[in-house]
Coordinates of C-alpha atoms in Angstrom, one line a residue:
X208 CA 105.1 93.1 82.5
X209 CA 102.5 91.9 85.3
X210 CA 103.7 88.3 85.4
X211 CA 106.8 89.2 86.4
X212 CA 107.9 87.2 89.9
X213 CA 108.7 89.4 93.0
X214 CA 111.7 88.6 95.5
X215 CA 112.3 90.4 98.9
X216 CA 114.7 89.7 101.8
X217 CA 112.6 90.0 104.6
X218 CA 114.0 91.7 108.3
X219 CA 114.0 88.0 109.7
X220 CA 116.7 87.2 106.6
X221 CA 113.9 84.8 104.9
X222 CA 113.1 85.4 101.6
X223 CA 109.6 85.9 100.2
X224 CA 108.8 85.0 96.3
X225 CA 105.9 85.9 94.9
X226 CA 104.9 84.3 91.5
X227 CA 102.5 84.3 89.1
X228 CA 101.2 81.1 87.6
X229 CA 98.7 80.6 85.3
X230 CA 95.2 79.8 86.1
X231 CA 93.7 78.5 83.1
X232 CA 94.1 78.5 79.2
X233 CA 93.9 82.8 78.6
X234 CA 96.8 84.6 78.6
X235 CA 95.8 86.7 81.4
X236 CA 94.5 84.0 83.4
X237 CA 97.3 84.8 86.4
X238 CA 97.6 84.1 89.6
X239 CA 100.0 84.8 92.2
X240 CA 101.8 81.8 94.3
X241 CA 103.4 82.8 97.4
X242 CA 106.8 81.2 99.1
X243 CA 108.6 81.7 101.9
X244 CA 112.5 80.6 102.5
X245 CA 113.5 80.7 106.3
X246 CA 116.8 79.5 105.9
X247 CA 117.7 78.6 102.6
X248 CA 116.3 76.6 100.4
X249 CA 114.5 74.7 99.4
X250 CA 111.3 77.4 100.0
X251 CA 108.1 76.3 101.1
X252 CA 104.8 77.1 99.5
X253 CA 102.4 79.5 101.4
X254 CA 99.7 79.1 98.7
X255 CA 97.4 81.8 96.4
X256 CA 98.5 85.5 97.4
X257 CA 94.8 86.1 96.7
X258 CA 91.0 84.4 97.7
X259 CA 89.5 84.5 94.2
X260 CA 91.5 81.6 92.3
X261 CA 88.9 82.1 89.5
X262 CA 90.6 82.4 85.5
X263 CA 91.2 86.0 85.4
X264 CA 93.9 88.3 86.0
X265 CA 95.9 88.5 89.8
X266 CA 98.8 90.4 88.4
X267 CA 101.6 93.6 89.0
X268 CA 102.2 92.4 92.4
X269 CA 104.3 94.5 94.6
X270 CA 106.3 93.5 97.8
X271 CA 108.1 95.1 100.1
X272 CA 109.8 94.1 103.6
X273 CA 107.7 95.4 107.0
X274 CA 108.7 95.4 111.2
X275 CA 109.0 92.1 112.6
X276 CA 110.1 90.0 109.3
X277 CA 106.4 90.6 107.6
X278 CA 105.8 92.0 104.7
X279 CA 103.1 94.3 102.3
X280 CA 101.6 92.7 99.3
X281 CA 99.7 94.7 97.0
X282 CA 98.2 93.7 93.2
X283 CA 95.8 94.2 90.6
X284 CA 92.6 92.2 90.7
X285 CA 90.4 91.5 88.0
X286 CA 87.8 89.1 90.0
X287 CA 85.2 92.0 89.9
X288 CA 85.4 92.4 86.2
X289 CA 83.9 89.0 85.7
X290 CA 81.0 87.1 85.0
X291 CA 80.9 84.0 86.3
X292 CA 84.9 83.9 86.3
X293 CA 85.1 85.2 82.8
X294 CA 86.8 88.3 82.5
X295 CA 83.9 91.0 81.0
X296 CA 85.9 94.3 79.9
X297 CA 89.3 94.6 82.0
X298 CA 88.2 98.6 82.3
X299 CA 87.4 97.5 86.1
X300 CA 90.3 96.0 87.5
X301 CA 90.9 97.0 91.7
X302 CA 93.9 96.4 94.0
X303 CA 94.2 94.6 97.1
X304 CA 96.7 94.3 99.4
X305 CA 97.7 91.9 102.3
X306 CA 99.8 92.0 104.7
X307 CA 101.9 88.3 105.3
X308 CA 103.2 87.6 108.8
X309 CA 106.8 86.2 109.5
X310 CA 105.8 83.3 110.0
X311 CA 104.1 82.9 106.7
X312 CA 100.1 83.4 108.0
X313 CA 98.9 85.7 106.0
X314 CA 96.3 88.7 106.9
X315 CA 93.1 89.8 106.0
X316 CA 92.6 90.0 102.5
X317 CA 91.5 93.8 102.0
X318 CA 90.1 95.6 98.7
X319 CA 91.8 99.2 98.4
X320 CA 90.1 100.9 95.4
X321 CA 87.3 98.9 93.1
X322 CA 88.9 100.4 90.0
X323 CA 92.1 101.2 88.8
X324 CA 94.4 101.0 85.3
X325 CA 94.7 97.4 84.6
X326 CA 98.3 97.4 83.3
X327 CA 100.0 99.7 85.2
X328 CA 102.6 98.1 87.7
X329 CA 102.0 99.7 91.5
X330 CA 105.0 100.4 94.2
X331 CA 105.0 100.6 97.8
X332 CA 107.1 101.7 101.2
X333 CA 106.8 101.4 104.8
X334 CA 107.8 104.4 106.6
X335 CA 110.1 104.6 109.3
X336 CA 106.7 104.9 111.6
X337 CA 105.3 101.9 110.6
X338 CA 102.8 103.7 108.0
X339 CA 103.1 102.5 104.4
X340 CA 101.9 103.8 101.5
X341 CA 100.8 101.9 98.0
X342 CA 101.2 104.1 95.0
X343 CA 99.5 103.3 91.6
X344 CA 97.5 104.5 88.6
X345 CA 93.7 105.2 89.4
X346 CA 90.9 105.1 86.9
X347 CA 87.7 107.0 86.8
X348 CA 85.0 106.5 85.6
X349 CA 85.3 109.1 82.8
X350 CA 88.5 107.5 82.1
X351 CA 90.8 110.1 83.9
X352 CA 94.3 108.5 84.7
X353 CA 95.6 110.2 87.9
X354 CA 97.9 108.8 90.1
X355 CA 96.6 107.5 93.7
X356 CA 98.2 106.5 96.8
X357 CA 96.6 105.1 99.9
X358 CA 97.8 104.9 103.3
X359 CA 98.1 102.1 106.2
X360 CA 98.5 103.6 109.1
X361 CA 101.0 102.6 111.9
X362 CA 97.8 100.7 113.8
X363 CA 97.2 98.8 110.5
X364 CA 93.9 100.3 109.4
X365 CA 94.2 101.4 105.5
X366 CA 92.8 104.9 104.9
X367 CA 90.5 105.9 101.4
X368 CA 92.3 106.5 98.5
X369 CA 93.9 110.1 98.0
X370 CA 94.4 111.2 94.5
X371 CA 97.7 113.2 94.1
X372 CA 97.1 115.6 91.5
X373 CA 94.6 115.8 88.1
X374 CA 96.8 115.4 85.1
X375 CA 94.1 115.5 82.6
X376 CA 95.2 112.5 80.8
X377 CA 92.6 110.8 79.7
X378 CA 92.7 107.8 77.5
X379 CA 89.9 104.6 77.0
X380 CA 93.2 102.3 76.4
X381 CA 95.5 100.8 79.7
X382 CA 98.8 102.8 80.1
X383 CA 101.5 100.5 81.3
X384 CA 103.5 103.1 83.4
X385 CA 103.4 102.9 86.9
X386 CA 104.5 105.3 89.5
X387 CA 107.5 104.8 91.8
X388 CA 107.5 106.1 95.0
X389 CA 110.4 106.8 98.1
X390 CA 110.3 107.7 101.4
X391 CA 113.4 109.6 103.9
X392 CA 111.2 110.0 107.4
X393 CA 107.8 111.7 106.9
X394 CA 109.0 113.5 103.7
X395 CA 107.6 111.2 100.7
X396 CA 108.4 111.3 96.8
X397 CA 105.9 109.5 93.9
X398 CA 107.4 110.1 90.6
X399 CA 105.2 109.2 87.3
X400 CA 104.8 109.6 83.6
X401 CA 102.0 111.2 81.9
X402 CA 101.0 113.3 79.1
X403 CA 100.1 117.0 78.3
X404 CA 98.7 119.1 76.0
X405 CA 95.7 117.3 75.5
X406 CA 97.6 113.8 75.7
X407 CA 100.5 114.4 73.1
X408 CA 103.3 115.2 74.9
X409 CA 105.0 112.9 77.6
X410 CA 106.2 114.0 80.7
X411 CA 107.7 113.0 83.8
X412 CA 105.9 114.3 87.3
X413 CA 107.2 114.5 90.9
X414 CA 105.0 115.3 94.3
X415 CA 106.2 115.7 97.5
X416 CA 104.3 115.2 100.9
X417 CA 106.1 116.4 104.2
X418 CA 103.6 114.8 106.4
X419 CA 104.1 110.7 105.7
X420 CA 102.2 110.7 103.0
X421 CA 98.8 112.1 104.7
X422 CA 98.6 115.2 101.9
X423 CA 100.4 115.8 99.1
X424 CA 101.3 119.6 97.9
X425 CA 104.0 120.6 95.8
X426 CA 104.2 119.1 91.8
X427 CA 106.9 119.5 89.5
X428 CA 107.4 118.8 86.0
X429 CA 110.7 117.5 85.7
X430 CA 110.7 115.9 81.9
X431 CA 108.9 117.2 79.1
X432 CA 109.3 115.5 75.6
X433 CA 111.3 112.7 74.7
X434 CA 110.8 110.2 77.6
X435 CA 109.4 106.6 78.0
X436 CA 108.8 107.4 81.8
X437 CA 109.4 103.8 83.6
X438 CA 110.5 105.7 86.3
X439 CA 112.2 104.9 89.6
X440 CA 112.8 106.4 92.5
X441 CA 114.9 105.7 95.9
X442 CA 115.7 108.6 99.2
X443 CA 119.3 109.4 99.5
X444 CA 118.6 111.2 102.5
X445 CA 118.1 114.5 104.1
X446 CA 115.2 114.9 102.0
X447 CA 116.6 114.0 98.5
X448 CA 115.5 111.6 96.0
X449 CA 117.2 110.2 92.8
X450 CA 114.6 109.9 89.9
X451 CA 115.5 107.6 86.9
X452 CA 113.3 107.7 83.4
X453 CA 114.2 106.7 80.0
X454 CA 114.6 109.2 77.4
X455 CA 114.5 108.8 73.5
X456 CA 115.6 110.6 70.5
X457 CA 113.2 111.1 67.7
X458 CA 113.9 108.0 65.2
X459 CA 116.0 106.3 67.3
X460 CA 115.7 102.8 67.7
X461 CA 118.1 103.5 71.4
X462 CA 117.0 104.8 74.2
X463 CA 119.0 105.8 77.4
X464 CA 118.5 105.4 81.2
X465 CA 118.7 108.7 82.7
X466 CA 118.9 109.4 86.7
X467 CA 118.8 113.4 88.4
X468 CA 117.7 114.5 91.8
X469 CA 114.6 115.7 93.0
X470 CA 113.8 117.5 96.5
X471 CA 111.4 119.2 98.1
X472 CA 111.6 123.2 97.7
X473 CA 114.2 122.5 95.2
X474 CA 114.8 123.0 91.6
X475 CA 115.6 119.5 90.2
X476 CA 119.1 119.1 89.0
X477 CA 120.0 117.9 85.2
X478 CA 119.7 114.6 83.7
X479 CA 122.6 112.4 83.5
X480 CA 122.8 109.3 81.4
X481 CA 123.5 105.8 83.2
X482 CA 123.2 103.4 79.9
X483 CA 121.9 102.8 76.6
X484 CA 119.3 100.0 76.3
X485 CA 117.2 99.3 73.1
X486 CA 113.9 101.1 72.7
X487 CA 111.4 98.2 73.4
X488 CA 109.4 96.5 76.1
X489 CA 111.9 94.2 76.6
X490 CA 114.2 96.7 78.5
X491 CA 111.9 97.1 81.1
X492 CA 113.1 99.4 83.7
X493 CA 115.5 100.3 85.8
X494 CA 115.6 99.9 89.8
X495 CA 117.5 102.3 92.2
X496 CA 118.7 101.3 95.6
X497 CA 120.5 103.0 98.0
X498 CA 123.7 102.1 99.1
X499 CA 126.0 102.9 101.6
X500 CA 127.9 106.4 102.4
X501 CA 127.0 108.4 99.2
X502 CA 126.4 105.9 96.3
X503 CA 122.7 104.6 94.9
X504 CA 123.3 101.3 93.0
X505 CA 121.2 101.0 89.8
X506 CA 120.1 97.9 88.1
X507 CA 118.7 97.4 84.7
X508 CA 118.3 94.5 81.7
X509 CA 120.6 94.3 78.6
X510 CA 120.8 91.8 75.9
X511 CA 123.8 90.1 77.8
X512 CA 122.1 89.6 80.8
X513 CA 121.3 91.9 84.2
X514 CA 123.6 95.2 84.3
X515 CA 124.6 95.9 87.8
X516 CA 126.4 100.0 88.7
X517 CA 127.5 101.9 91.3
X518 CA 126.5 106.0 91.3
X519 CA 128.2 108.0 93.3
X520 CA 126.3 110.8 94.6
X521 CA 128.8 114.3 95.4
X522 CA 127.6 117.4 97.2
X523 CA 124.9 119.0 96.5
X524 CA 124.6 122.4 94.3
X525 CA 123.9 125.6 95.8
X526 CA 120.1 125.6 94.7
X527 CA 118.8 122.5 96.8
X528 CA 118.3 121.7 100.3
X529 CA 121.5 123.0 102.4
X530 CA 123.2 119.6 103.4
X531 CA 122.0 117.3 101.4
X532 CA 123.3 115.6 98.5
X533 CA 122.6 115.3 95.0
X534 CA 123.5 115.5 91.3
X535 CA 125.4 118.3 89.6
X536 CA 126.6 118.3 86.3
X537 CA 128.6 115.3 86.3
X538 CA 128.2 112.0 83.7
X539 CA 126.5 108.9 85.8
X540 CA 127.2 106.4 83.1
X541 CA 127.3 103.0 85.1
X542 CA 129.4 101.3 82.6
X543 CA 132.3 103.9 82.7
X544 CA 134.1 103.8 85.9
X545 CA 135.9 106.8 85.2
X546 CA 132.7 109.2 85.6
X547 CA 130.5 109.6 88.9
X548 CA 127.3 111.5 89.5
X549 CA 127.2 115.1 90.9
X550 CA 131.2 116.9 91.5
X551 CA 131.9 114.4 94.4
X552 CA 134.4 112.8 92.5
X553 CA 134.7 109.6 90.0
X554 CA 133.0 106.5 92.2
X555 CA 131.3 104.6 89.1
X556 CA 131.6 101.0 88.1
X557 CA 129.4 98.4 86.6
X558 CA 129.3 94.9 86.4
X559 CA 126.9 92.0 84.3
X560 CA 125.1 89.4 86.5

C-alpha cells in the first residue's frame, strides 16, 4: 500500500523513518513526515519529505542508505494533478526524489518524470560508484505502462528518464505492481510484472544492464501465467540475482511465495516455493536481503505476525555464469529447516517476529 512507513539503518548507524501522515480529510490526502535517530531514541523530526504540503497524495516512498550516512528518497507526487490543492484526475501523478544529508539537512527537492502510474510502489540502489538508480512504473500519455529507471550520477546530477523495454500493456486503470531492482557492481537487475497477449496473461520480466545502469539490453520472460508479480529482487554476487514473485493456482484462495535465480547470459533456474500466504492485498510482498557467506534472508507477512527465513543458496548449475551461485532444483521453503535452495545442502530455517 503507499502509506506504508519506510525504515533504513543509515552508514552513520542512525536510523531514518519515513512516514506518511495524513494531510486533510480524503483518504489520499498523504504526506510523508521524515525522522532521524542518531543514537537511539527518542527520534527527532526532520519535517515534510516534500515542499508541496497541499491535501493530495505524497505516497510509495522509497529509501535507501547512501556514502557518508545520507540517504535517497524517492515518491509519488500528486501536487501537479491539482487544482488549487484538490486533486483533478490522479492520471498525472510524478516522482521526486531528494537526497537527505547525515546530518538530517535535506537537498534540493528535484522532479524526475511529470507523469508516472499513481499506485505503483518504486525501488531504488546506490551502486558501488556512488551512482544510484530509481526504478518505477512510467505512464504515457496513451496510457502505455512501461517500466522506467533514471539515473544519479556519482557527481549528483540526475539524468532523463530511460524506459527499459515496451511491454505493450496498456490499461486507463493504476496497476499496483512495482518493479524491484538489484545491483552487484555495474551489472544491474529490474524485475517487474506485466501482462501479454493483449493484456490477459501475467507475466514476470527481468532486464539486465552491464554498464551501471546507463543502457539496458537483454529481457527475459521468466513467469508466464499464474503469478501476482510483487516481485523482489536482491544480488548474490558474481552477477546473480534471486527473484521472488507470488504465484497462484486457478481457484485457489492460497497463493505461494516463490524465489529462483536470474543472471545475465543465463537461462533462469526453476521456481522454488518459500511459503504459503493467503491470496489478498493483505499479504503484501516479500523482501529479499542478502546475507552473509551463501544465504539470502527472506521476509514476508502472515496472519501470525512477520515471518522471518534463512535460504541457503548452493552452487550454481552448469548452465549459468561459471562461479557463481544460484538455485537448482532444491525446495526453499523457509518454514522447513530441513530443505535449502539450490544442491548446496539443507541451510533453511524460519522464525515469527
Amino acid at each position: 500500500a503507499g502509506n506504508l512507513p519506510r525504515a533504513i539503518r543509515l552508514a552513520s548507524g542512525a536510523i531514518l523513518l519515513a512516514v506518511p501522515q495524513k494531510l486533510g480529510p480524503d483518504p489520499l490526502a498523504l504526506g510523508i513526515k521524515v525522522y532521524l535517530e542518531d543514537d537511539g531514541p527518542p527520534a527527532r523530526a526532520l519535517g515534510w519529505l516534500h515542499e508541496d504540503v497541499t491535501a493530495v497524495e505524497h505516497a510509495y516512498v522509497t529509501a535507501i542508505p547512501g556514502a557518508g550516512g545520507s540517504a535517497l528518497l524517492a515518491w509519488l507526487d500528486g501536487r501537479l494533478d491539482s487544482v488549487d490543492g484538490v486533486p483533478a484526475s490522479s492520471q498525472s501523478t510524478a516522482l521526486y526524489g531528494r537526497m537527505i544529508a547525515a546530518d538530517g539537512t535535506f537537498g534540493e527537492e528535484v522532479l524526475l518524470d511529470e507523469r508516472v502510474s499513481g499506485a505503483s510502489p518504486t525501488d531504488a540502489v546506490f551502486l558501488e560508484s556512488g551512482a544510484a538508480l530509481v526504478a518505477y512504473r512510467d505512464r504515457r500519455l496513451d496510457d502505455l505502462l512501461n517500466i522506467s529507471v533514471i539515473r544519479r550520477d556519482e557527481r549528483g546530477l540526475w539524468g532523463q528518464p530511460m524506459e527499459i523495454f515496451d511491454d505493450g500493456w496498456r490499461i486507463a486503470g493504476q496497476p499496483v505492481h512495482g518493479p524491484a531492482i538489484a545491483a552487484d557492481g555495474d551489472d544491474v537487475a529490474v524485475a517487474w510484472y506485466t501482462k501479454l497477449d493483449n493484456g490477459v496473461t501475467p507475466a514476470v520480466r527481468v532486464a539486465f544492464s552491464k554498464d551501471g545502469g546507463k543502457s539496458f539490453g537483454e529481457v527475459t520472460t521468466v513467469v508466464r501465467g499464474r503469478t501476482e508479480g510483487r516481485v523482489g529482487l536482491c544480488s548474490i554476487g558474481e552477477g546473480a540475482f534471486v527473484l521472488s514473485h507470488l504465484a497462484f493456482t486457478e481457484g485457489a484462495d492460497v497463493a505461494t511465495w516463490k524465489v529462483g535465480l536470474v543472471a545475465r547470459g543465463a537461462a533462469p533456474s526453476g521456481f522454488v516455493p518459500v511459503a504459503d500466504v493467503a491470496r489478498t492485498r493483505k499479504s503484501g510482498r516479500l523482501d529479499l536481503v542478502e546475507g552473509d557467506g551463501p544465504v539470502v534472508w527472506a521476509t514476508w507477512t502472515e496472519p501470525e505476525g512477520i515471518r522471518v527465513g534463512r535460504i541457503g543458496i548452493g552452487p550454481v548449475p552448469g548452465d549459468a555464469t561459471p562461479g557463481s551461485r544460484g538455485a537448482g532444483d532444491g525446495a526453499a521453503r523457509g518454514d522447513d529447516p530441513s530443505n535449502s535452495f539450490g544442491p548446496g545442502g539443507p541451510q533453511g530455517s524460519s522464525t515469527n517476529r
